[in-house]
Coordinates of C-alpha atoms and ligand atoms in Angstrom, one line a residue:
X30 CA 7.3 -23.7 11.8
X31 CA 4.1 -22.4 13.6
X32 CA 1.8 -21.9 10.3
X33 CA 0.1 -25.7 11.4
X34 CA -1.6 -24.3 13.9
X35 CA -5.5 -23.9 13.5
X36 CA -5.8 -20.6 14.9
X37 CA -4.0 -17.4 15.3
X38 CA -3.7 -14.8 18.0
X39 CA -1.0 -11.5 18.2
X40 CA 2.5 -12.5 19.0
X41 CA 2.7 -10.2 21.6
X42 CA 1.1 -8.2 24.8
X43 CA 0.1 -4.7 24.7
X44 CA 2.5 -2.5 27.0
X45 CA 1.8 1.1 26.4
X46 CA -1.9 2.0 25.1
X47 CA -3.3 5.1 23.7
X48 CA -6.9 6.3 24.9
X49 CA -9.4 6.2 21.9
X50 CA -12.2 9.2 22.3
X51 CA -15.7 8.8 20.9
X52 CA -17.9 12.3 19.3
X53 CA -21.8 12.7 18.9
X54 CA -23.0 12.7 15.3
X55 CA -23.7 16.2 15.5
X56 CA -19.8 16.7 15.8
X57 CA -18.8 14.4 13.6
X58 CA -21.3 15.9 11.1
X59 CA -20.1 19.7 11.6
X60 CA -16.1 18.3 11.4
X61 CA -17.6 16.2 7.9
X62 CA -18.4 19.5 6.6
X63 CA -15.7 21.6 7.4
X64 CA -13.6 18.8 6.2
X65 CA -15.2 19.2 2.5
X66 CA -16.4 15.5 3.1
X67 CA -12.9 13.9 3.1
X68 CA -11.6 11.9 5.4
X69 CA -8.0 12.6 5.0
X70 CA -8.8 16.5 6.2
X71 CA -10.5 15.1 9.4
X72 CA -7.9 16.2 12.6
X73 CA -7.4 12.6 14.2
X74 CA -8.6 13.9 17.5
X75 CA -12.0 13.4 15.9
X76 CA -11.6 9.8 14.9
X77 CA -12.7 6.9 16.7
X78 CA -11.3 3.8 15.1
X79 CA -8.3 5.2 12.1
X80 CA -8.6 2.6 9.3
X81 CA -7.4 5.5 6.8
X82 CA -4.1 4.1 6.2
X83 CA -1.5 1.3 7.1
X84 CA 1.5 4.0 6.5
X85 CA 3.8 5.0 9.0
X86 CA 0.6 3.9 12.0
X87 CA 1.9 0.4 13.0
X88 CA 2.9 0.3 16.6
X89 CA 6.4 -0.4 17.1
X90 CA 8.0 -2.6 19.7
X91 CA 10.0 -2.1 22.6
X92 CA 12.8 -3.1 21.4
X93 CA 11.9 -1.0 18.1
X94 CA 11.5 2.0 20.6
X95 CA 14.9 1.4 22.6
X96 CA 16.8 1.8 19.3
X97 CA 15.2 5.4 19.2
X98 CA 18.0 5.9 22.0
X99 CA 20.4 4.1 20.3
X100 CA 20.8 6.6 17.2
X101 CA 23.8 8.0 15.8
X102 CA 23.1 11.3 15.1
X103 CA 26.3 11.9 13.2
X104 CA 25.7 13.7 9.6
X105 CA 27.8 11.4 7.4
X106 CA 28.0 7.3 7.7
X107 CA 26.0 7.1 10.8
X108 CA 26.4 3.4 12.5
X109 CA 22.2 3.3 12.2
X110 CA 23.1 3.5 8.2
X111 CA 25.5 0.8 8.3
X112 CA 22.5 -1.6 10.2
X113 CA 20.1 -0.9 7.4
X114 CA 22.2 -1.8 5.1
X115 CA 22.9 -5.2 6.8
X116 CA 19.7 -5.4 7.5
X117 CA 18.7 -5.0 3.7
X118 CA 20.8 -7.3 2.2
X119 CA 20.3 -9.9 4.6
X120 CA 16.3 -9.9 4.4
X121 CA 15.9 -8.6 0.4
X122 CA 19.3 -9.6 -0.7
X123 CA 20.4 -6.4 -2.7
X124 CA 23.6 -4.9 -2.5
X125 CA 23.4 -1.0 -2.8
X126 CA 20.9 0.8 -0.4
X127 CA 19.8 4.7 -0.2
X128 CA 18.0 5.6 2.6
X129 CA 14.9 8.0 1.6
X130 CA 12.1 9.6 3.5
X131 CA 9.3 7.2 2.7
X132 CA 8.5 4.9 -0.3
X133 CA 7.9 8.3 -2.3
X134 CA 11.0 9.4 -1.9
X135 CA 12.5 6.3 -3.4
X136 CA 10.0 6.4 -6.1
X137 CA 11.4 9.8 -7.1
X138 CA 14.9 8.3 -7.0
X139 CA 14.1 5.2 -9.1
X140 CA 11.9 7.2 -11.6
X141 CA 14.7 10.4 -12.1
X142 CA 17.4 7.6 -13.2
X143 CA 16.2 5.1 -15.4
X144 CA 12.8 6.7 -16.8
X145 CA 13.7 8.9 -19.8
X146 CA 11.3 11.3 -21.8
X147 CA 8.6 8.9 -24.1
X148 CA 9.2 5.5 -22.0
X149 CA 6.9 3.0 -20.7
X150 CA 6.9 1.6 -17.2
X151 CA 4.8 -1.4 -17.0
X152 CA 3.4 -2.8 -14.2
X153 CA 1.0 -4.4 -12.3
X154 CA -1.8 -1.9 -11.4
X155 CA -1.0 1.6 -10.9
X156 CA -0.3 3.2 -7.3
X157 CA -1.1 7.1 -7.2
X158 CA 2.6 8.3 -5.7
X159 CA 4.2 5.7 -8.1
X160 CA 2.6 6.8 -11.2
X161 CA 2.9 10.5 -10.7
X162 CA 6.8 10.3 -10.7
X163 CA 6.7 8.0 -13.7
X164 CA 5.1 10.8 -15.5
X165 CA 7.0 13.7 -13.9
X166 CA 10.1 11.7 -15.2
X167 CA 8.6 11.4 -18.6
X168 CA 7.2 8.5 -18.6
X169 CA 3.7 6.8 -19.0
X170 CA 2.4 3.7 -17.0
X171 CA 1.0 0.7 -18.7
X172 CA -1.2 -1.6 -16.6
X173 CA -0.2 -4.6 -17.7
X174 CA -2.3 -7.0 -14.8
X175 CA -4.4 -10.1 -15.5
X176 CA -7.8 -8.8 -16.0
X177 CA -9.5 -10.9 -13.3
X178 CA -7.3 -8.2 -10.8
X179 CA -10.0 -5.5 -12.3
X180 CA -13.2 -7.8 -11.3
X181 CA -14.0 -7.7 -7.2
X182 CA -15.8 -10.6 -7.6
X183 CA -13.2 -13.0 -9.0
X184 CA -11.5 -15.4 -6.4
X185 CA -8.3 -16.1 -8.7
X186 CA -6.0 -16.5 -5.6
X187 CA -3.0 -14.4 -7.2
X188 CA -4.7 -11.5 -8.9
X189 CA -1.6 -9.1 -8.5
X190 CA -0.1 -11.6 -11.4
X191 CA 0.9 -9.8 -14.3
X192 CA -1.2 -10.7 -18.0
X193 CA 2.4 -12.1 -19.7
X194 CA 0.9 -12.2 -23.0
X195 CA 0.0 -8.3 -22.7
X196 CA 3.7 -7.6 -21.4
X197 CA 4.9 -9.5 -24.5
X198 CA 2.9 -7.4 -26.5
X199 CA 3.7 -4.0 -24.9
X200 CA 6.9 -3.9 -25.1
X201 CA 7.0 -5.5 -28.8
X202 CA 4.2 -2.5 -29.6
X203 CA 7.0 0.1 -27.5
X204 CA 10.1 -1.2 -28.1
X205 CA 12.3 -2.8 -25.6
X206 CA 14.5 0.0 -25.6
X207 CA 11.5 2.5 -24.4
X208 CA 10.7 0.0 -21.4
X209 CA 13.1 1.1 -18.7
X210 CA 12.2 -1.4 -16.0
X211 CA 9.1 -3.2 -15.2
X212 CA 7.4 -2.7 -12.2
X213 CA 6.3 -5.3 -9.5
X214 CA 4.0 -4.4 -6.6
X215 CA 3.7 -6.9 -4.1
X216 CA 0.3 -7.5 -2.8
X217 CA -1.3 -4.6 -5.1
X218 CA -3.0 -2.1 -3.2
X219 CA -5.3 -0.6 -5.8
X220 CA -6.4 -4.2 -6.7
X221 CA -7.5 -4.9 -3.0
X222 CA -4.5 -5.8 -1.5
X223 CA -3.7 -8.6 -3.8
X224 CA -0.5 -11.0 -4.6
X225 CA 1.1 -12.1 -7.3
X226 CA 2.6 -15.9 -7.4
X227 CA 6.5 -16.9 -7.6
X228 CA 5.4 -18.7 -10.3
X229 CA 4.2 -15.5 -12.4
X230 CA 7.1 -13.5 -11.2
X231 CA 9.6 -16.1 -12.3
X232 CA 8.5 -16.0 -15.9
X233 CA 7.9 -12.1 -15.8
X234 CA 11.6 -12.6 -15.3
X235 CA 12.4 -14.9 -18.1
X236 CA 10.4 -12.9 -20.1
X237 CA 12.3 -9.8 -19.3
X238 CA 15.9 -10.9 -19.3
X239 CA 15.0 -12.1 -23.6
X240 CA 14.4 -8.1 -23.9
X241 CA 17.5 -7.2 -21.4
X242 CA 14.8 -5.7 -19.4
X243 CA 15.2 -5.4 -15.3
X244 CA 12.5 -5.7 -12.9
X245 CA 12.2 -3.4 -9.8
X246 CA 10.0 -4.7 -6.9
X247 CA 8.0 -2.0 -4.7
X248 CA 8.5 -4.0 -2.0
X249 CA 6.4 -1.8 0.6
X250 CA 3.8 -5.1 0.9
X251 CA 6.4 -7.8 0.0
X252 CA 5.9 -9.5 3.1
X253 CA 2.2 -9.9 3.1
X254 CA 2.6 -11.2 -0.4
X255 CA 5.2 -13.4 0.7
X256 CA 2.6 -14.5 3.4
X257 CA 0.1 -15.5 0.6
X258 CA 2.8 -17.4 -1.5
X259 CA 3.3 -19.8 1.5
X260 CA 0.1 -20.3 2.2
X261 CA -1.2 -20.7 -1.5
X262 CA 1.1 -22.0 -3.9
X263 CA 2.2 -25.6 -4.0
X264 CA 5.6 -26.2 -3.1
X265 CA 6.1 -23.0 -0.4
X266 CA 4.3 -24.2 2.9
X267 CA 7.4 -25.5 4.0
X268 CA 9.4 -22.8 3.7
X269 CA 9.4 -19.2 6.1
X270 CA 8.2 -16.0 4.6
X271 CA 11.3 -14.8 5.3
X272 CA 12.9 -17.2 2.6
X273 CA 10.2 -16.4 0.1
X274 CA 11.0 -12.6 -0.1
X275 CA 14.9 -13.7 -0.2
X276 CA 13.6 -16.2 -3.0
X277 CA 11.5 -13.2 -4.8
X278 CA 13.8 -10.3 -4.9
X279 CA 16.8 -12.8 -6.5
X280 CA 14.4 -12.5 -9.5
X281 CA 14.5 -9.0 -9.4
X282 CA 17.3 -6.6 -9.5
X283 CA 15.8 -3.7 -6.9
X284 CA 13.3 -2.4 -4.9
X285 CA 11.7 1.0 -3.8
X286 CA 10.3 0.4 -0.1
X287 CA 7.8 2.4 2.1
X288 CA 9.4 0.9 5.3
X289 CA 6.0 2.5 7.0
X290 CA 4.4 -0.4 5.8
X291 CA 5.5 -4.1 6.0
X292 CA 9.2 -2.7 8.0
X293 CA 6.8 -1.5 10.9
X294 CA 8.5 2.2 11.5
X295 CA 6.2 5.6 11.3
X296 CA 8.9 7.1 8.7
X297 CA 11.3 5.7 6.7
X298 CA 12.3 4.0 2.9
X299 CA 15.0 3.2 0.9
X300 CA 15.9 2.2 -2.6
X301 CA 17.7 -1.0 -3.3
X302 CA 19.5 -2.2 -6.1
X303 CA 22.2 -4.5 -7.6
X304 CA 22.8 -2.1 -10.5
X305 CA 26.1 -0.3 -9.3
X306 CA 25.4 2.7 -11.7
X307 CA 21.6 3.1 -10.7
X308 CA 23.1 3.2 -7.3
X309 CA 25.8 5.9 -8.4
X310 CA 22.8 8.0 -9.9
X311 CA 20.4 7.8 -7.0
X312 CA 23.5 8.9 -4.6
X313 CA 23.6 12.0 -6.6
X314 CA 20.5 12.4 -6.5
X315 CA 19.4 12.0 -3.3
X316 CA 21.6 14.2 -1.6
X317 CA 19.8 17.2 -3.9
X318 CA 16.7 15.9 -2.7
X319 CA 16.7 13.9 0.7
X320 CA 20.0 14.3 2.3
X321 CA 23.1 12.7 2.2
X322 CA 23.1 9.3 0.5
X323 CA 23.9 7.9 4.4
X324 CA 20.8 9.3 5.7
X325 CA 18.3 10.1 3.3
X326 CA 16.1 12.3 5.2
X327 CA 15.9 10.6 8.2
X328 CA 17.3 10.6 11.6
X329 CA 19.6 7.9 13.2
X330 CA 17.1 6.7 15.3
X331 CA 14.5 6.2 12.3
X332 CA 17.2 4.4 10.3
X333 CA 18.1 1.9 13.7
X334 CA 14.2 1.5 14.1
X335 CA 13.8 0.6 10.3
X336 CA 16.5 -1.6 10.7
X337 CA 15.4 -3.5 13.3
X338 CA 11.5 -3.4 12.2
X339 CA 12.8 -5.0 9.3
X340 CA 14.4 -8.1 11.2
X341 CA 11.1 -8.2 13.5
X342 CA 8.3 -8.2 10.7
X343 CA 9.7 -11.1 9.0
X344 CA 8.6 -13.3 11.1
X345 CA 5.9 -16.0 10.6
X346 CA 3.6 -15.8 13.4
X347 CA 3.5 -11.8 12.8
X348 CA 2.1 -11.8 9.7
X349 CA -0.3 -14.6 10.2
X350 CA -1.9 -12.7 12.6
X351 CA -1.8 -9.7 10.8
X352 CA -3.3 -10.9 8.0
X353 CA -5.1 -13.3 10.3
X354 CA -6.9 -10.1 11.9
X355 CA -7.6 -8.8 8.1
X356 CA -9.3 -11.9 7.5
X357 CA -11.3 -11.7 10.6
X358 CA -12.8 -8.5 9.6
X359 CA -13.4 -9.4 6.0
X360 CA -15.0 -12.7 6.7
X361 CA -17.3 -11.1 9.5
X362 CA -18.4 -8.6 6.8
X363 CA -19.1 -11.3 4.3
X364 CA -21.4 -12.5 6.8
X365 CA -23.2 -10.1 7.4
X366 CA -23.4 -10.0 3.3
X367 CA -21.5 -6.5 3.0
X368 CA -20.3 -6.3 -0.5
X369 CA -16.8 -6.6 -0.5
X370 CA -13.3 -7.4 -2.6
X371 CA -12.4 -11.5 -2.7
X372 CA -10.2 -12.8 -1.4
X373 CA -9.7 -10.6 1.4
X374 CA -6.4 -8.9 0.8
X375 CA -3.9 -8.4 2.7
X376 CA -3.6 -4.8 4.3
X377 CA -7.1 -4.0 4.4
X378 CA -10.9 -5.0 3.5
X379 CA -12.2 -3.3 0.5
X380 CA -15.7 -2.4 0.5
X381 CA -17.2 -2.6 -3.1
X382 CA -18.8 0.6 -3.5
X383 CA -20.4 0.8 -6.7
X384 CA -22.2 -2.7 -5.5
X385 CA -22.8 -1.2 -1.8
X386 CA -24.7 2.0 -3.8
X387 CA -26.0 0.0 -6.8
X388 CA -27.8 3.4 -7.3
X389 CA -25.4 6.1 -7.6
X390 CA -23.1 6.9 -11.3
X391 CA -19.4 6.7 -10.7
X392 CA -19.1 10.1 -10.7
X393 CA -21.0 10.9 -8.0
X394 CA -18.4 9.6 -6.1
X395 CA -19.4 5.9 -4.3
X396 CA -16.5 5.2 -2.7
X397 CA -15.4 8.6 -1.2
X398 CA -19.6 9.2 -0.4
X399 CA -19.3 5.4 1.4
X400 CA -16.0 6.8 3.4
X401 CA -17.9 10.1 4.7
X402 CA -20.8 7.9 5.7
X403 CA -19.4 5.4 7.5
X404 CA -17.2 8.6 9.3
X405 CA -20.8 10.0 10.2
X406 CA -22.1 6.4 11.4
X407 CA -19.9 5.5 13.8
X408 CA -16.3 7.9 13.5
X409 CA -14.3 5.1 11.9
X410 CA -12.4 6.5 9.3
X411 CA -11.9 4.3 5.8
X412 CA -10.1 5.8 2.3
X413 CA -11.3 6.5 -0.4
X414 CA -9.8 4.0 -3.3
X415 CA -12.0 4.9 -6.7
X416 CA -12.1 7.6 -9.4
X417 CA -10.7 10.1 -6.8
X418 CA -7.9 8.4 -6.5
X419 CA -7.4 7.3 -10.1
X420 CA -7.2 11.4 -10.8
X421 CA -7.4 12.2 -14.5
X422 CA -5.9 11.7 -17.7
X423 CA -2.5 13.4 -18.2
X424 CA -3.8 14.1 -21.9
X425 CA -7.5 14.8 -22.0
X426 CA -8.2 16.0 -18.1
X427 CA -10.9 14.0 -18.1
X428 CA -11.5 11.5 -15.2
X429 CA -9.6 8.2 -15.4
X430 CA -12.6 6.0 -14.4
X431 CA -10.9 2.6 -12.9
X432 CA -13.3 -0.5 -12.7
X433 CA -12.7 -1.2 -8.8
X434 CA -14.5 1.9 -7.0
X435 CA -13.6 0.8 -3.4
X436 CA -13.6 2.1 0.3
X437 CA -10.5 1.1 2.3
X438 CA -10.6 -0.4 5.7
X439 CA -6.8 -0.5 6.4
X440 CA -5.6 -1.8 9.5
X441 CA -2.4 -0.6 10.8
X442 CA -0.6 -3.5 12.4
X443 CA -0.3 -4.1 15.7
X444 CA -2.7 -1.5 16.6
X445 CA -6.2 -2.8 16.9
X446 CA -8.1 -5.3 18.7
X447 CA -11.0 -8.1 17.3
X448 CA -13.0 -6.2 19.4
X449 CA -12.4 -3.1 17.2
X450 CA -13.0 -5.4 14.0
X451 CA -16.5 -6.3 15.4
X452 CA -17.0 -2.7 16.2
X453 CA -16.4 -1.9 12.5
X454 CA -18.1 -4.8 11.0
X455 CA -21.4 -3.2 13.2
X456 CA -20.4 0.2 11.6
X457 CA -20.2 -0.7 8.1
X458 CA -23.6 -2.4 8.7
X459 CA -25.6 0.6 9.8
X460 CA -24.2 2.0 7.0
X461 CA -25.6 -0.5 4.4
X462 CA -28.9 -0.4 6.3
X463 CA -28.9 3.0 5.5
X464 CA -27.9 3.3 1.6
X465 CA -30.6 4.2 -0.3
X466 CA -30.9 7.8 1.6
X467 CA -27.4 8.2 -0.1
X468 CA -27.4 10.3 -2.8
X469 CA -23.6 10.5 -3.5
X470 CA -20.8 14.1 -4.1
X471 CA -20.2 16.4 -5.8
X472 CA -16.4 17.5 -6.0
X473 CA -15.6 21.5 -5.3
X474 CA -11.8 21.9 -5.2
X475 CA -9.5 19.4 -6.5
X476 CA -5.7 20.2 -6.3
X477 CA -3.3 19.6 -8.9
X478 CA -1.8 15.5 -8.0
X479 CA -3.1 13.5 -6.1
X480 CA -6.1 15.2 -6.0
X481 CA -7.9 12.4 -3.4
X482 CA -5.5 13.7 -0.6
X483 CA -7.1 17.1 -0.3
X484 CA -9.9 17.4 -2.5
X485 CA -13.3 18.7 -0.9
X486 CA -16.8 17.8 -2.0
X487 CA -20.5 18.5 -0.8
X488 CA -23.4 16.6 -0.9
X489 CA -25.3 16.1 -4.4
Ligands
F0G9 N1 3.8 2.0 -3.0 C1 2.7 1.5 -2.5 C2 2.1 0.2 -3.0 C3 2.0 2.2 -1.4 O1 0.9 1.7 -0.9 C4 2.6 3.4 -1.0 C5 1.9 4.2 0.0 C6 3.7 3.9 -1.6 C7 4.3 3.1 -2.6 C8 4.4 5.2 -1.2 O2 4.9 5.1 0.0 O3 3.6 6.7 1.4 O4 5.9 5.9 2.1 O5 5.6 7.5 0.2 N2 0.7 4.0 0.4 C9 0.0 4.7 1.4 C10 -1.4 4.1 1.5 C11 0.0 6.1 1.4 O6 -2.2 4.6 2.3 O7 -1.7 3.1 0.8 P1 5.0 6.4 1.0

């Protein structure tokens, strides 16, 4: 294995590049204000450096792009189909695949089927798209993470772990019978891009099989938790990532999976499982909803690039440096003593921003004000990851006010440069220099889910 060397660098060369194109401030302030101070209604063409999102903006490989030629384009039982199914069980291990859209797509699959009226799907932190279909199913998320997950200054090494204790109690409090599945997330996004240990998910499991209860993965950042696993916990640096996500989904019995993540494709997902009747369930349900249960939405060609991106990203020198060029960028932040989450996580840096403006109430918005900033600095574009995106309670419509009120830098893979981290590490700088003239947003139109996509807001 590589993983002895001291230092990393990309396990590849670039061959086809993309020109970048750089505005004034006046521009970028006139496109800030038409987009209502979001930075998910900014057209791209404005944007310098796009650290919005890791979803579906990885570049893909030559070999990812020849498949595009390769595709099958036949409406039923495709050869691409029959790939990603190999490819599946050979890197997760489970039997039954659907092919979906994106990870939402799945989501929706997994939630319709097992989630009935009045349950409770624990799990480790919420994500947005995953909780909304829980409760459009019926459902109602418990976070059951250790509480050191909720506290960006805590440098507990596996803080996507899951509080057992608290699991214990839930579903004693619920009833096993109410607790459909529990839900896994590897490196947890909302939590900074954070893993959980094998050790923690093995006695989830043993916990779980006493109440009958199955565990599904969202296995959209399984890799990169993977990554951490062998890096972190004793008894795994001999072994390959690729062997540790093997190793963690045998302790589960499915997955939902944004393939535009960790798989490396602009589009694609799937559902996994080794629950023959979930399978039968999501077949019918996906045709009503995706396409057929062969396709799921997508084209040959997406399917054969999935299929191979999946093969390709579980490789060890590819995520060291990916995560290696995270790292970089955190660590040059913590330098120059930019508040951030630690330990630096493993899809993005986190910027703390109720630390970064001491001086501004939650709800005036820190972390989407800190995003719109930094967009008017420099035209790097960040995410909001706060009370926007934590939306309100189902029940009350007041806003669900998370602890962690954090500003994403998320760095596609295979995309940027270290010459583009110091560039943003500069940015996010000028923008600390500059914090006390920041008197935070107000919020004007907020849509009905997932309001942080397309609200707007104006200064306070
Ligand atoms: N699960 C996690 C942990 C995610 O981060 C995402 C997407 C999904 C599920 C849904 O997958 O987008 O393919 O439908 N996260 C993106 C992000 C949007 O920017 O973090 P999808």
């Amino acid at each position: 294995m590589s993983v002895v060397k001291q230092s990393w660098a990309e396990p590849f060369k670039i061959k086809s590049v993309e020109p970048l194109t750089m505005s004034t401030r006046e521009e970028r302030e006139r496109v800030l204000r038409l987009a209502g101070y979001n930075t998910f209604l900014v057209p791209s063409k404005h944007v310098y450096i796009d650290l919005l999102t890791d979803s579906g903006t990885s570049a893909m490989s030559d070999s990812m792009w020849a498949a595009m030629m390769l595709g099958d384009e036949a409406y039923a039982g495709s050869r691409n189909f029959e790939h990603l199914v190999n490819a599946v069980r050979k890197y997760y291990g489970f039997r039954h695949v659907v092919p979906t859209h994106q990870g939402r797509g799945a989501e929706h699959l997994l939630s319709r089927s097992l989630i009935k009226p009045g349950d409770t799907v624990p799990g480790n932190m919420y994500f947005t798209t995953t909780r909304l279909h829980q409760e459009l199913a019926g459902g109602a998320f418990a976070d059951v993470i250790i509480a050191e997950a909720h506290d960006p200054h805590s440098t507990h090494p596996f803080k996507g772990n899951v509080d057992l204790q608290r699991l214990d109690d839930l579903i004693r409090s619920v009833g096993a019978d109410r607790v459909p599945y529990v839900s896994i997330a590897g490196t947890v996004n909302m939590a900074g891009g954070q893993p959980f240990s094998m050790e923690n998910l093995r006695q989830v499991r043993s916990l779980t099989s006493k109440y009958g209860i199955p565990i599904y993965l969202d296995a959209t950042r399984l890799l990169e938790n993977a990554y951490f696993i062998q890096r972190q916990e004793e008894g795994y640096s001999n072994w390959t990532v690729a062997e540790i996500v093997r190793e963690i989904c045998a302790l589960a019995d499915g997955c939902t999976m944004s393939g535009k993540k960790d798989s490396l494709v602009n589009i694609g997902g799937f559902l996994a499982t080794n629950d023959k009747r979930l399978y039968e369930e999501a077949c019918n349900l996906v045709i009503v909803y995706e396409g057929l249960h062969t396709y799921g939405g997508l084209a040959g060609r997406d399917l054969e690039a999935m299929a191979r991106g999946i093969a390709e990203s579980m490789s060890d020198d590819h995520i060291r440096a990916r995560i290696g060029q995270v790292e970089y960028l955190g660590e040059t932040l913590l330098k120059r003593k930019i508040p951030v989450v630690v330990p630096i996580g493993g899809h993005a840096v986190f910027l703390n921003a109720r630390s970064f403006y001491d001086h501004l109430p939650q709800d005036a918005f820190p972390a989407q004000t800190l995003a719109a900033n930094l967009y008017l600095q420099s035209g790097i574009r960040a995410m909001e990851r706060g009370i926007v995106s934590a939306g309100r309670n189902a029940e009350t419509g007041d806003h669900n006010r998370p602890a962690l009120e954090l500003t994403r830098l998320t760095l596609p893979r295979r995309v940027y440069t270290q010459a583009h981290m110091d560039v943003t590490a500069e940015a996010v700088g000028e923008t600390y220099a500059e914090r006390r003239k920041t008197t935070g947003l107000k919020i004007t139109f907020e849509p009905k889910y997932l309001r942080f996509f397309r609200a707007r807001f104006r200064p306070r």
